[in-house]
Amino acid sequence: MRDSSIGYKPTFDQYVRYIATRFGVMAFAILPLLMLTAARMNVLVWLTHWTHDSWYIFHRWIGRLAWVCAIAHAVLYSTYHLMLNQYWVKFAKLYWNCGILAISLFTLLTVVSVKFFRRLSYEVFLYGHILGSIVFILALFYHSMWERANEWLYLTLTCWGIDRLFRLYMTSGAFYPCTGRVLHFGTMMRIDVLVPANVSVRPGQFAHLRFPQLRYLENHPSTTTLSDVEWTPLISDCGDSEKLHSKRTQALTFLIRPFDGMTRRLSDHLISSASAINTLDRPTSIKVYFEGPYGNEHDLRPYDSLLFLAGGVGITFTLPYLLKLSGAYATGKSTFKRIHFVWVTRALHEIESIVSFLDRIDENLREHVDIFYTGRITSIGILLDSALTPSHRHWVEQVKVGRPEISDLLSLAMRDHDDDDNDATDGHDNDDENQERDEDLGSKPSSVAFLGEIFFPLFPLFVRRTP
């Protein structure tokens, strides 16, 4: 800004304008990264092995950083034009008004991204976010008069376009929905979807499901998938399944608990369909768009001892790992010294939704599987008096009443390996369980390193003990 050869010295207002311009360019430059961290085709997920949820947190804070830069840009430019007595004249300019529109939308998008507003109405937040972002980008083009710092806007649109193409590629039946069925278990819904056989699903992965019969554009992230190819036929008992379930397709299972929004509408749809046939015992056919799978599988090989803790639908995360380990356990190729699987449920009928998968567990490994029931004790007797399959009855009879002592489970998992290099525990905890776990581990003299990942209602926890 200063050229000593001609003795030029900028004035204060020119400094203000220069800094304001820098803040504006910085806000523009952050936008591609903001779009990338919100995309499902986020290369940073594969580079870092962090989850999409982790990068969504970065997305929110990167957005706040860009908003701070934009606010600084607006305040300083307003100050600059006030110093020149040009402030009110600028309102006759299109680029100025588009800048006001852009900063207003950016402020609104930043405010409603707070957890309180997201939980208040996630659907309003989502659709408002999409529509607001479109108008925001368009306003920025007019604000920059289609020629200044536009390379950052084009890069942002490029990231968005690549993500859309990638999602189209990841969608099985991109133009025609997949065939699926839904069975309602009261507090849980089981969704079986026929997808192409070349879709490879590993433990720890998730997918997005979209039901055009409910809302065409809205999708729901399912915590995990269980593959029919490895474990059990799921749609073989549906009417025309022989035509549907061929060598070119495989069935994947999703367990979803209805809360609100799309899951509640799906539950209401099933109940209304069941009322027409006077039963909830029969599956309801439904068309599904399957997008995925996303996410990474955790490498459990460095660990000697595994403790799986799951609560409710959290079993959809831990069970695929156990089923994969069961194959190695049956052939004697397992390298783990101890495997303990614990599931806590408040509804006994949820066992029926996964009994076909529980039956796939190796006989020798079943003795390490514990199911805890925290509901009414009388429900067990009522369920046993009803007509159950032998397999279902076996698992109900194994149920233990009450909550497990998390501290005892962790102590037991570590007790036999005090001299080993590694122990691991994997599971789903609620807040009370987290406190018990922390108190127990805090009393251990050895150091503990946590590898934590949070995805929706799941909290898988890996613990590695070092000498």
GROMACS .gro file of C-alpha atoms in nm:
model
  467
    1MET     CA    1   0.000   0.000   0.000
    2ARG     CA    2   0.299   0.227   0.026
    3ASP     CA    3   0.538   0.332  -0.251
    4SER     CA    4   0.838   0.519  -0.107
    5SER     CA    5   0.964   0.613  -0.454
    6ILE     CA    6   0.688   0.867  -0.496
    7GLY     CA    7   0.642   0.943  -0.128
    8TYR     CA    8   0.285   0.820  -0.126
    9LYS     CA    9   0.127   0.742   0.213
   10PRO     CA   10  -0.222   0.585   0.229
   11THR     CA   11  -0.487   0.756   0.432
   12PHE     CA   12  -0.672   0.587   0.721
   13ASP     CA   13  -0.986   0.528   0.514
   14GLN     CA   14  -0.778   0.344   0.251
   15TYR     CA   15  -0.639   0.116   0.522
   16VAL     CA   16  -0.997   0.043   0.630
   17ARG     CA   17  -1.100  -0.038   0.275
   18TYR     CA   18  -0.797  -0.262   0.220
   19ILE     CA   19  -0.861  -0.463   0.537
   20ALA     CA   20  -1.232  -0.487   0.456
   21THR     CA   21  -1.149  -0.628   0.113
   22ARG     CA   22  -0.911  -0.885   0.266
   23PHE     CA   23  -1.182  -1.005   0.504
   24GLY     CA   24  -1.425  -1.038   0.214
   25VAL     CA   25  -1.179  -1.247   0.009
   26MET     CA   26  -1.108  -1.464   0.315
   27ALA     CA   27  -1.480  -1.530   0.358
   28PHE     CA   28  -1.504  -1.629  -0.010
   29ALA     CA   29  -1.196  -1.854   0.018
   30ILE     CA   30  -1.344  -2.048   0.311
   31LEU     CA   31  -1.665  -2.136   0.120
   32PRO     CA   32  -1.522  -2.435  -0.078
   33LEU     CA   33  -1.398  -2.593   0.245
   34LEU     CA   34  -1.736  -2.521   0.402
   35MET     CA   35  -1.907  -2.704   0.117
   36LEU     CA   36  -1.658  -2.993   0.125
   37THR     CA   37  -1.705  -3.064   0.495
   38ALA     CA   38  -2.083  -3.077   0.449
   39ALA     CA   39  -2.065  -3.313   0.151
   40ARG     CA   40  -2.111  -3.689   0.174
   41MET     CA   41  -1.833  -3.729  -0.080
   42ASN     CA   42  -1.586  -3.581   0.166
   43VAL     CA   43  -1.234  -3.691   0.072
   44LEU     CA   44  -1.121  -3.578   0.416
   45VAL     CA   45  -1.317  -3.868   0.567
   46TRP     CA   46  -1.104  -4.118   0.374
   47LEU     CA   47  -0.782  -3.928   0.435
   48THR     CA   48  -0.828  -3.894   0.812
   49HIS     CA   49  -1.063  -4.188   0.887
   50TRP     CA   50  -1.268  -3.948   1.093
   51THR     CA   51  -1.642  -3.988   1.074
   52HIS     CA   52  -1.884  -3.771   0.880
   53ASP     CA   53  -2.024  -3.652   1.213
   54SER     CA   54  -1.680  -3.526   1.313
   55TRP     CA   55  -1.650  -3.331   0.990
   56TYR     CA   56  -2.001  -3.190   1.036
   57ILE     CA   57  -1.872  -3.035   1.358
   58PHE     CA   58  -1.585  -2.885   1.160
   59HIS     CA   59  -1.841  -2.768   0.902
   60ARG     CA   60  -2.029  -2.569   1.164
   61TRP     CA   61  -1.716  -2.406   1.306
   62ILE     CA   62  -1.572  -2.333   0.961
   63GLY     CA   63  -1.904  -2.169   0.877
   64ARG     CA   64  -1.882  -1.956   1.190
   65LEU     CA   65  -1.530  -1.852   1.094
   66ALA     CA   66  -1.648  -1.750   0.747
   67TRP     CA   67  -1.938  -1.562   0.906
   68VAL     CA   68  -1.699  -1.366   1.131
   69CYS     CA   69  -1.495  -1.270   0.824
   70ALA     CA   70  -1.810  -1.165   0.641
   71ILE     CA   71  -1.929  -0.954   0.936
   72ALA     CA   72  -1.588  -0.786   0.959
   73HIS     CA   73  -1.603  -0.720   0.583
   74ALA     CA   74  -1.950  -0.564   0.611
   75VAL     CA   75  -1.872  -0.352   0.917
   76LEU     CA   76  -1.544  -0.218   0.780
   77TYR     CA   77  -1.687  -0.137   0.437
   78SER     CA   78  -1.983   0.037   0.600
   79THR     CA   79  -1.736   0.237   0.809
   80TYR     CA   80  -1.534   0.323   0.499
   81HIS     CA   81  -1.834   0.461   0.310
   82LEU     CA   82  -1.954   0.650   0.617
   83MET     CA   83  -1.614   0.818   0.634
   84LEU     CA   84  -1.660   0.924   0.271
   85ASN     CA   85  -2.025   1.025   0.323
   86GLN     CA   86  -2.130   0.767   0.063
   87TYR     CA   87  -2.312   0.519   0.286
   88TRP     CA   88  -2.674   0.597   0.198
   89VAL     CA   89  -2.596   0.645  -0.169
   90LYS     CA   90  -2.477   0.282  -0.189
   91PHE     CA   91  -2.828   0.151  -0.124
   92ALA     CA   92  -2.910   0.241  -0.483
   93LYS     CA   93  -2.650  -0.010  -0.603
   94LEU     CA   94  -2.745  -0.372  -0.681
   95TYR     CA   95  -2.417  -0.518  -0.556
   96TRP     CA   96  -2.460  -0.340  -0.221
   97ASN     CA   97  -2.813  -0.471  -0.165
   98CYS     CA   98  -2.707  -0.823  -0.268
   99GLY     CA   99  -2.429  -0.801  -0.011
  100ILE     CA  100  -2.683  -0.709   0.257
  101LEU     CA  101  -2.901  -1.003   0.145
  102ALA     CA  102  -2.603  -1.241   0.154
  103ILE     CA  103  -2.485  -1.134   0.502
  104SER     CA  104  -2.842  -1.154   0.635
  105LEU     CA  105  -2.888  -1.506   0.500
  106PHE     CA  106  -2.546  -1.611   0.627
  107THR     CA  107  -2.633  -1.482   0.974
  108LEU     CA  108  -2.965  -1.666   0.969
  109LEU     CA  109  -2.802  -1.991   0.853
  110THR     CA  110  -2.539  -1.961   1.126
  111VAL     CA  111  -2.792  -1.897   1.402
  112VAL     CA  112  -3.030  -2.180   1.311
  113SER     CA  113  -2.736  -2.423   1.295
  114VAL     CA  114  -2.725  -2.418   1.675
  115LYS     CA  115  -2.828  -2.754   1.822
  116PHE     CA  116  -3.140  -2.608   1.987
  117PHE     CA  117  -3.291  -2.504   1.652
  118ARG     CA  118  -3.180  -2.821   1.475
  119ARG     CA  119  -3.360  -3.034   1.732
  120LEU     CA  120  -3.661  -2.805   1.740
  121SER     CA  121  -3.742  -2.892   1.379
  122TYR     CA  122  -3.472  -3.066   1.182
  123GLU     CA  123  -3.678  -3.073   0.863
  124VAL     CA  124  -3.730  -2.695   0.868
  125PHE     CA  125  -3.359  -2.653   0.937
  126LEU     CA  126  -3.259  -2.885   0.652
  127TYR     CA  127  -3.483  -2.744   0.381
  128GLY     CA  128  -3.417  -2.389   0.498
  129HIS     CA  129  -3.044  -2.459   0.488
  130ILE     CA  130  -3.063  -2.583   0.130
  131LEU     CA  131  -3.284  -2.303  -0.001
  132GLY     CA  132  -3.095  -2.037   0.194
  133SER     CA  133  -2.759  -2.161   0.064
  134ILE     CA  134  -2.877  -2.142  -0.298
  135VAL     CA  135  -2.999  -1.782  -0.259
  136PHE     CA  136  -2.681  -1.699  -0.062
  137ILE     CA  137  -2.446  -1.818  -0.340
  138LEU     CA  138  -2.650  -1.639  -0.606
  139ALA     CA  139  -2.646  -1.317  -0.403
  140LEU     CA  140  -2.267  -1.345  -0.371
  141PHE     CA  141  -2.228  -1.363  -0.748
  142TYR     CA  142  -2.421  -1.038  -0.787
  143HIS     CA  143  -2.240  -0.884  -0.491
  144SER     CA  144  -1.905  -0.953  -0.656
  145MET     CA  145  -2.051  -0.834  -0.987
  146TRP     CA  146  -1.960  -1.169  -1.146
  147GLU     CA  147  -1.594  -1.080  -1.174
  148ARG     CA  148  -1.424  -1.037  -0.836
  149ALA     CA  149  -1.304  -1.341  -0.638
  150ASN     CA  150  -1.547  -1.555  -0.835
  151GLU     CA  151  -1.298  -1.841  -0.858
  152TRP     CA  152  -1.388  -1.931  -0.498
  153LEU     CA  153  -1.757  -1.938  -0.580
  154TYR     CA  154  -1.701  -2.155  -0.887
  155LEU     CA  155  -1.486  -2.390  -0.677
  156THR     CA  156  -1.768  -2.409  -0.422
  157LEU     CA  157  -2.018  -2.500  -0.693
  158THR     CA  158  -1.773  -2.756  -0.829
  159CYS     CA  159  -1.754  -2.926  -0.489
  160TRP     CA  160  -2.132  -2.931  -0.475
  161GLY     CA  161  -2.164  -3.071  -0.828
  162ILE     CA  162  -1.908  -3.348  -0.770
  163ASP     CA  163  -2.084  -3.445  -0.448
  164ARG     CA  164  -2.419  -3.468  -0.630
  165LEU     CA  165  -2.271  -3.687  -0.902
  166PHE     CA  166  -2.102  -3.907  -0.642
  167ARG     CA  167  -2.427  -3.948  -0.450
  168LEU     CA  168  -2.604  -4.042  -0.771
  169TYR     CA  169  -2.334  -4.304  -0.832
  170MET     CA  170  -2.367  -4.435  -0.474
  171THR     CA  171  -2.744  -4.467  -0.502
  172SER     CA  172  -2.854  -4.819  -0.588
  173GLY     CA  173  -3.142  -4.783  -0.829
  174ALA     CA  174  -3.060  -4.420  -0.896
  175PHE     CA  175  -3.356  -4.386  -1.131
  176TYR     CA  176  -3.568  -4.678  -1.010
  177PRO     CA  177  -3.612  -4.750  -0.637
  178CYS     CA  178  -3.508  -5.078  -0.478
  179THR     CA  179  -3.759  -5.327  -0.346
  180GLY     CA  180  -3.793  -5.341   0.030
  181ARG     CA  181  -4.014  -5.454   0.313
  182VAL     CA  182  -4.074  -5.314   0.659
  183LEU     CA  183  -4.182  -5.504   0.969
  184HIS     CA  184  -4.295  -5.316   1.279
  185PHE     CA  185  -4.193  -5.441   1.624
  186GLY     CA  186  -4.359  -5.167   1.827
  187THR     CA  187  -4.052  -4.977   1.941
  188MET     CA  188  -3.836  -5.073   1.646
  189MET     CA  189  -3.876  -5.116   1.272
  190ARG     CA  190  -3.681  -5.363   1.064
  191ILE     CA  191  -3.626  -5.265   0.702
  192ASP     CA  192  -3.500  -5.522   0.450
  193VAL     CA  193  -3.383  -5.379   0.118
  194LEU     CA  194  -3.278  -5.563  -0.199
  195VAL     CA  195  -2.970  -5.397  -0.346
  196PRO     CA  196  -2.727  -5.502  -0.622
  197ALA     CA  197  -2.496  -5.786  -0.524
  198ASN     CA  198  -2.187  -5.576  -0.596
  199VAL     CA  199  -2.266  -5.344  -0.302
  200SER     CA  200  -2.007  -5.430  -0.039
  201VAL     CA  201  -2.101  -5.355   0.321
  202ARG     CA  202  -1.865  -5.386   0.616
  203PRO     CA  203  -1.928  -5.356   0.990
  204GLY     CA  204  -1.936  -4.998   1.109
  205GLN     CA  205  -2.076  -4.857   0.786
  206PHE     CA  206  -2.406  -4.680   0.731
  207ALA     CA  207  -2.631  -4.579   0.444
  208HIS     CA  208  -2.901  -4.324   0.364
  209LEU     CA  209  -3.252  -4.449   0.287
  210ARG     CA  210  -3.512  -4.251   0.098
  211PHE     CA  211  -3.877  -4.355   0.076
  212PRO     CA  212  -4.053  -4.194  -0.223
  213GLN     CA  213  -4.393  -4.305  -0.089
  214LEU     CA  214  -4.341  -4.076   0.212
  215ARG     CA  215  -4.133  -3.782   0.091
  216TYR     CA  216  -3.938  -3.802  -0.229
  217LEU     CA  217  -3.644  -3.578  -0.140
  218GLU     CA  218  -3.601  -3.660   0.229
  219ASN     CA  219  -3.363  -3.938   0.337
  220HIS     CA  220  -3.274  -4.098   0.667
  221PRO     CA  221  -2.926  -4.210   0.772
  222SER     CA  222  -2.937  -4.566   0.904
  223THR     CA  223  -2.674  -4.653   1.157
  224THR     CA  224  -2.554  -4.973   0.998
  225THR     CA  225  -2.640  -5.255   0.763
  226LEU     CA  226  -2.634  -5.632   0.799
  227SER     CA  227  -2.575  -5.832   0.485
  228ASP     CA  228  -2.790  -6.122   0.377
  229VAL     CA  229  -2.502  -6.261   0.174
  230GLU     CA  230  -2.304  -6.349   0.484
  231TRP     CA  231  -2.572  -6.415   0.741
  232THR     CA  232  -2.935  -6.483   0.662
  233PRO     CA  233  -3.201  -6.471   0.387
  234LEU     CA  234  -3.434  -6.184   0.466
  235ILE     CA  235  -3.687  -6.156   0.188
  236SER     CA  236  -3.707  -6.521   0.092
  237ASP     CA  237  -4.052  -6.554   0.247
  238CYS     CA  238  -4.209  -6.261   0.059
  239GLY     CA  239  -4.459  -6.349  -0.212
  240ASP     CA  240  -4.258  -6.303  -0.533
  241SER     CA  241  -3.916  -6.308  -0.370
  242GLU     CA  242  -3.782  -6.580  -0.597
  243LYS     CA  243  -3.796  -6.334  -0.883
  244LEU     CA  244  -3.657  -6.050  -0.676
  245HIS     CA  245  -3.388  -6.223  -0.474
  246SER     CA  246  -3.154  -6.352  -0.744
  247LYS     CA  247  -2.780  -6.382  -0.776
  248ARG     CA  248  -2.771  -6.021  -0.891
  249THR     CA  249  -2.915  -5.888  -0.567
  250GLN     CA  250  -2.859  -5.914  -0.194
  251ALA     CA  251  -3.071  -5.814   0.103
  252LEU     CA  252  -2.953  -5.562   0.360
  253THR     CA  253  -3.120  -5.505   0.695
  254PHE     CA  254  -3.169  -5.178   0.882
  255LEU     CA  255  -3.310  -5.135   1.231
  256ILE     CA  256  -3.467  -4.798   1.302
  257ARG     CA  257  -3.644  -4.664   1.610
  258PRO     CA  258  -3.929  -4.425   1.524
  259PHE     CA  259  -3.888  -4.085   1.686
  260ASP     CA  260  -4.018  -3.795   1.478
  261GLY     CA  261  -3.990  -3.664   1.128
  262MET     CA  262  -3.945  -3.927   0.859
  263THR     CA  263  -3.915  -4.224   1.096
  264ARG     CA  264  -4.244  -4.128   1.261
  265ARG     CA  265  -4.414  -4.096   0.922
  266LEU     CA  266  -4.280  -4.437   0.824
  267SER     CA  267  -4.415  -4.586   1.146
  268ASP     CA  268  -4.757  -4.425   1.089
  269HIS     CA  269  -4.756  -4.555   0.731
  270LEU     CA  270  -4.695  -4.909   0.853
  271ILE     CA  271  -4.965  -4.886   1.118
  272SER     CA  272  -5.219  -4.753   0.869
  273SER     CA  273  -5.124  -5.027   0.623
  274ALA     CA  274  -5.152  -5.289   0.896
  275SER     CA  275  -5.496  -5.164   0.998
  276ALA     CA  276  -5.617  -5.248   0.648
  277ILE     CA  277  -5.517  -5.613   0.695
  278ASN     CA  278  -5.577  -5.617   1.073
  279THR     CA  279  -5.224  -5.728   1.162
  280LEU     CA  280  -4.877  -5.591   1.220
  281ASP     CA  281  -4.719  -5.935   1.189
  282ARG     CA  282  -4.693  -5.927   0.813
  283PRO     CA  283  -4.425  -5.718   0.640
  284THR     CA  284  -4.529  -5.417   0.437
  285SER     CA  285  -4.376  -5.371   0.093
  286ILE     CA  286  -4.214  -5.036   0.025
  287LYS     CA  287  -3.993  -4.876  -0.239
  288VAL     CA  288  -3.655  -4.755  -0.116
  289TYR     CA  289  -3.368  -4.556  -0.262
  290PHE     CA  290  -3.046  -4.687  -0.106
  291GLU     CA  291  -2.745  -4.453  -0.097
  292GLY     CA  292  -2.417  -4.583   0.040
  293PRO     CA  293  -2.248  -4.740   0.214
  294TYR     CA  294  -2.048  -4.471   0.390
  295GLY     CA  295  -1.807  -4.484   0.680
  296ASN     CA  296  -1.512  -4.701   0.774
  297GLU     CA  297  -1.468  -5.031   0.954
  298HIS     CA  298  -1.272  -5.017   1.278
  299ASP     CA  299  -0.965  -5.239   1.280
  300LEU     CA  300  -0.995  -5.461   1.589
  301ARG     CA  301  -0.684  -5.669   1.521
  302PRO     CA  302  -0.454  -5.470   1.755
  303TYR     CA  303  -0.669  -5.570   2.053
  304ASP     CA  304  -0.666  -5.886   2.263
  305SER     CA  305  -0.992  -5.847   2.452
  306LEU     CA  306  -1.322  -5.717   2.312
  307LEU     CA  307  -1.619  -5.597   2.512
  308PHE     CA  308  -1.922  -5.494   2.306
  309LEU     CA  309  -2.177  -5.278   2.488
  310ALA     CA  310  -2.502  -5.186   2.312
  311GLY     CA  311  -2.832  -5.035   2.418
  312GLY     CA  312  -3.149  -5.063   2.211
  313VAL     CA  313  -3.088  -4.995   1.842
  314GLY     CA  314  -2.718  -4.957   1.927
  315ILE     CA  315  -2.694  -5.329   1.858
  316THR     CA  316  -2.707  -5.251   1.488
  317PHE     CA  317  -2.352  -5.125   1.523
  318THR     CA  318  -2.199  -5.394   1.744
  319LEU     CA  319  -2.375  -5.702   1.603
  320PRO     CA  320  -2.211  -5.693   1.256
  321TYR     CA  321  -1.870  -5.695   1.423
  322LEU     CA  322  -1.969  -5.993   1.636
  323LEU     CA  323  -2.104  -6.184   1.336
  324LYS     CA  324  -1.783  -6.123   1.146
  325LEU     CA  325  -1.575  -6.241   1.441
  326SER     CA  326  -1.802  -6.543   1.484
  327GLY     CA  327  -1.681  -6.691   1.156
  328ALA     CA  328  -1.319  -6.673   1.267
  329TYR     CA  329  -1.415  -6.804   1.611
  330ALA     CA  330  -1.587  -7.109   1.463
  331THR     CA  331  -1.281  -7.206   1.257
  332GLY     CA  332  -1.042  -7.149   1.545
  333LYS     CA  333  -0.872  -6.857   1.367
  334SER     CA  334  -0.972  -6.594   1.621
  335THR     CA  335  -0.676  -6.414   1.779
  336PHE     CA  336  -0.879  -6.256   2.058
  337LYS     CA  337  -0.834  -6.391   2.409
  338ARG     CA  338  -1.172  -6.270   2.526
  339ILE     CA  339  -1.495  -6.161   2.354
  340HIS     CA  340  -1.796  -6.044   2.554
  341PHE     CA  341  -2.115  -5.914   2.391
  342VAL     CA  342  -2.374  -5.725   2.600
  343TRP     CA  343  -2.706  -5.586   2.479
  344VAL     CA  344  -2.949  -5.389   2.697
  345THR     CA  345  -3.310  -5.356   2.581
  346ARG     CA  346  -3.632  -5.220   2.729
  347ALA     CA  347  -3.859  -5.416   2.490
  348LEU     CA  348  -3.841  -5.794   2.464
  349HIS     CA  349  -4.007  -5.805   2.124
  350GLU     CA  350  -3.699  -5.631   1.985
  351ILE     CA  351  -3.521  -5.967   2.017
  352GLU     CA  352  -3.750  -6.104   1.747
  353SER     CA  353  -3.625  -5.841   1.501
  354ILE     CA  354  -3.270  -5.979   1.516
  355VAL     CA  355  -3.321  -6.341   1.621
  356SER     CA  356  -3.219  -6.465   1.274
  357PHE     CA  357  -2.885  -6.289   1.319
  358LEU     CA  358  -2.836  -6.411   1.674
  359ASP     CA  359  -2.881  -6.767   1.546
  360ARG     CA  360  -2.578  -6.714   1.322
  361ILE     CA  361  -2.347  -6.671   1.619
  362ASP     CA  362  -2.117  -6.969   1.673
  363GLU     CA  363  -2.233  -7.209   1.945
  364ASN     CA  364  -1.913  -7.166   2.148
  365LEU     CA  365  -1.943  -6.788   2.129
  366ARG     CA  366  -2.307  -6.775   2.241
  367GLU     CA  367  -2.211  -6.829   2.604
  368HIS     CA  368  -2.036  -6.491   2.588
  369VAL     CA  369  -2.354  -6.313   2.472
  370ASP     CA  370  -2.562  -6.146   2.746
  371ILE     CA  371  -2.900  -5.978   2.694
  372PHE     CA  372  -3.026  -5.752   2.975
  373TYR     CA  373  -3.390  -5.652   3.002
  374THR     CA  374  -3.483  -5.334   3.193
  375GLY     CA  375  -3.862  -5.345   3.144
  376ARG     CA  376  -4.139  -5.515   3.338
  377ILE     CA  377  -4.051  -5.857   3.474
  378THR     CA  378  -4.401  -5.991   3.400
  379SER     CA  379  -4.342  -5.931   3.029
  380ILE     CA  380  -4.098  -6.223   3.017
  381GLY     CA  381  -4.355  -6.473   3.143
  382ILE     CA  382  -4.621  -6.338   2.908
  383LEU     CA  383  -4.385  -6.364   2.611
  384LEU     CA  384  -4.279  -6.719   2.701
  385ASP     CA  385  -4.645  -6.824   2.726
  386SER     CA  386  -4.705  -6.704   2.371
  387ALA     CA  387  -4.631  -6.904   2.060
  388LEU     CA  388  -4.258  -6.860   1.998
  389THR     CA  389  -4.022  -7.033   1.763
  390PRO     CA  390  -3.766  -7.255   1.939
  391SER     CA  391  -3.489  -7.016   1.847
  392HIS     CA  392  -3.678  -6.710   1.973
  393ARG     CA  393  -3.767  -6.891   2.297
  394HIS     CA  394  -3.402  -6.984   2.352
  395TRP     CA  395  -3.288  -6.622   2.344
  396VAL     CA  396  -3.576  -6.498   2.560
  397GLU     CA  397  -3.490  -6.761   2.821
  398GLN     CA  398  -3.133  -6.631   2.830
  399VAL     CA  399  -3.245  -6.277   2.916
  400LYS     CA  400  -3.115  -6.131   3.243
  401VAL     CA  401  -3.340  -5.887   3.426
  402GLY     CA  402  -3.194  -5.552   3.532
  403ARG     CA  403  -2.917  -5.320   3.420
  404PRO     CA  404  -2.563  -5.450   3.381
  405GLU     CA  405  -2.293  -5.314   3.608
  406ILE     CA  406  -2.073  -5.136   3.359
  407SER     CA  407  -1.784  -5.105   3.603
  408ASP     CA  408  -1.789  -5.482   3.663
  409LEU     CA  409  -1.795  -5.555   3.291
  410LEU     CA  410  -1.496  -5.331   3.229
  411SER     CA  411  -1.306  -5.473   3.523
  412LEU     CA  412  -1.372  -5.826   3.404
  413ALA     CA  413  -1.259  -5.740   3.052
  414MET     CA  414  -0.930  -5.599   3.181
  415ARG     CA  415  -0.862  -5.822   3.479
  416ASP     CA  416  -0.727  -6.114   3.283
  417HIS     CA  417  -0.500  -5.895   3.072
  418ASP     CA  418  -0.318  -5.673   3.319
  419ASP     CA  419   0.013  -5.791   3.178
  420ASP     CA  420  -0.091  -5.768   2.812
  421ASP     CA  421  -0.016  -5.482   2.579
  422ASN     CA  422  -0.367  -5.425   2.455
  423ASP     CA  423  -0.726  -5.457   2.571
  424ALA     CA  424  -1.027  -5.323   2.387
  425THR     CA  425  -1.387  -5.253   2.458
  426ASP     CA  426  -1.647  -5.150   2.205
  427GLY     CA  427  -2.001  -5.044   2.273
  428HIS     CA  428  -2.289  -4.804   2.324
  429ASP     CA  429  -2.321  -4.612   2.650
  430ASN     CA  430  -2.567  -4.368   2.795
  431ASP     CA  431  -2.466  -4.084   3.026
  432ASP     CA  432  -2.484  -4.295   3.344
  433GLU     CA  433  -2.276  -4.567   3.184
  434ASN     CA  434  -2.019  -4.310   3.072
  435GLN     CA  435  -1.977  -4.188   3.429
  436GLU     CA  436  -1.938  -4.542   3.563
  437ARG     CA  437  -1.690  -4.624   3.290
  438ASP     CA  438  -1.483  -4.313   3.357
  439GLU     CA  439  -1.480  -4.375   3.733
  440ASP     CA  440  -1.370  -4.734   3.684
  441LEU     CA  441  -1.098  -4.658   3.432
  442GLY     CA  442  -0.983  -4.360   3.634
  443SER     CA  443  -0.899  -4.592   3.922
  444LYS     CA  444  -0.664  -4.801   3.710
  445PRO     CA  445  -0.295  -4.730   3.752
  446SER     CA  446  -0.221  -4.809   3.389
  447SER     CA  447  -0.269  -4.551   3.116
  448VAL     CA  448  -0.573  -4.577   2.891
  449ALA     CA  449  -0.616  -4.432   2.542
  450PHE     CA  450  -0.967  -4.390   2.402
  451LEU     CA  451  -1.053  -4.403   2.035
  452GLY     CA  452  -1.405  -4.264   2.036
  453GLU     CA  453  -1.661  -4.227   1.762
  454ILE     CA  454  -2.015  -4.096   1.792
  455PHE     CA  455  -2.273  -4.165   1.525
  456PHE     CA  456  -2.637  -4.089   1.593
  457PRO     CA  457  -2.749  -4.299   1.894
  458LEU     CA  458  -2.428  -4.502   1.896
  459PHE     CA  459  -2.120  -4.457   2.108
  460PRO     CA  460  -1.861  -4.720   2.013
  461LEU     CA  461  -1.566  -4.704   2.248
  462PHE     CA  462  -1.226  -4.864   2.198
  463VAL     CA  463  -0.984  -4.880   2.487
  464ARG     CA  464  -0.620  -4.970   2.450
  465ARG     CA  465  -0.426  -5.029   2.767
  466THR     CA  466  -0.057  -4.960   2.761
  467PRO     CA  467   0.195  -5.090   3.018
   0.00000   0.00000   0.00000
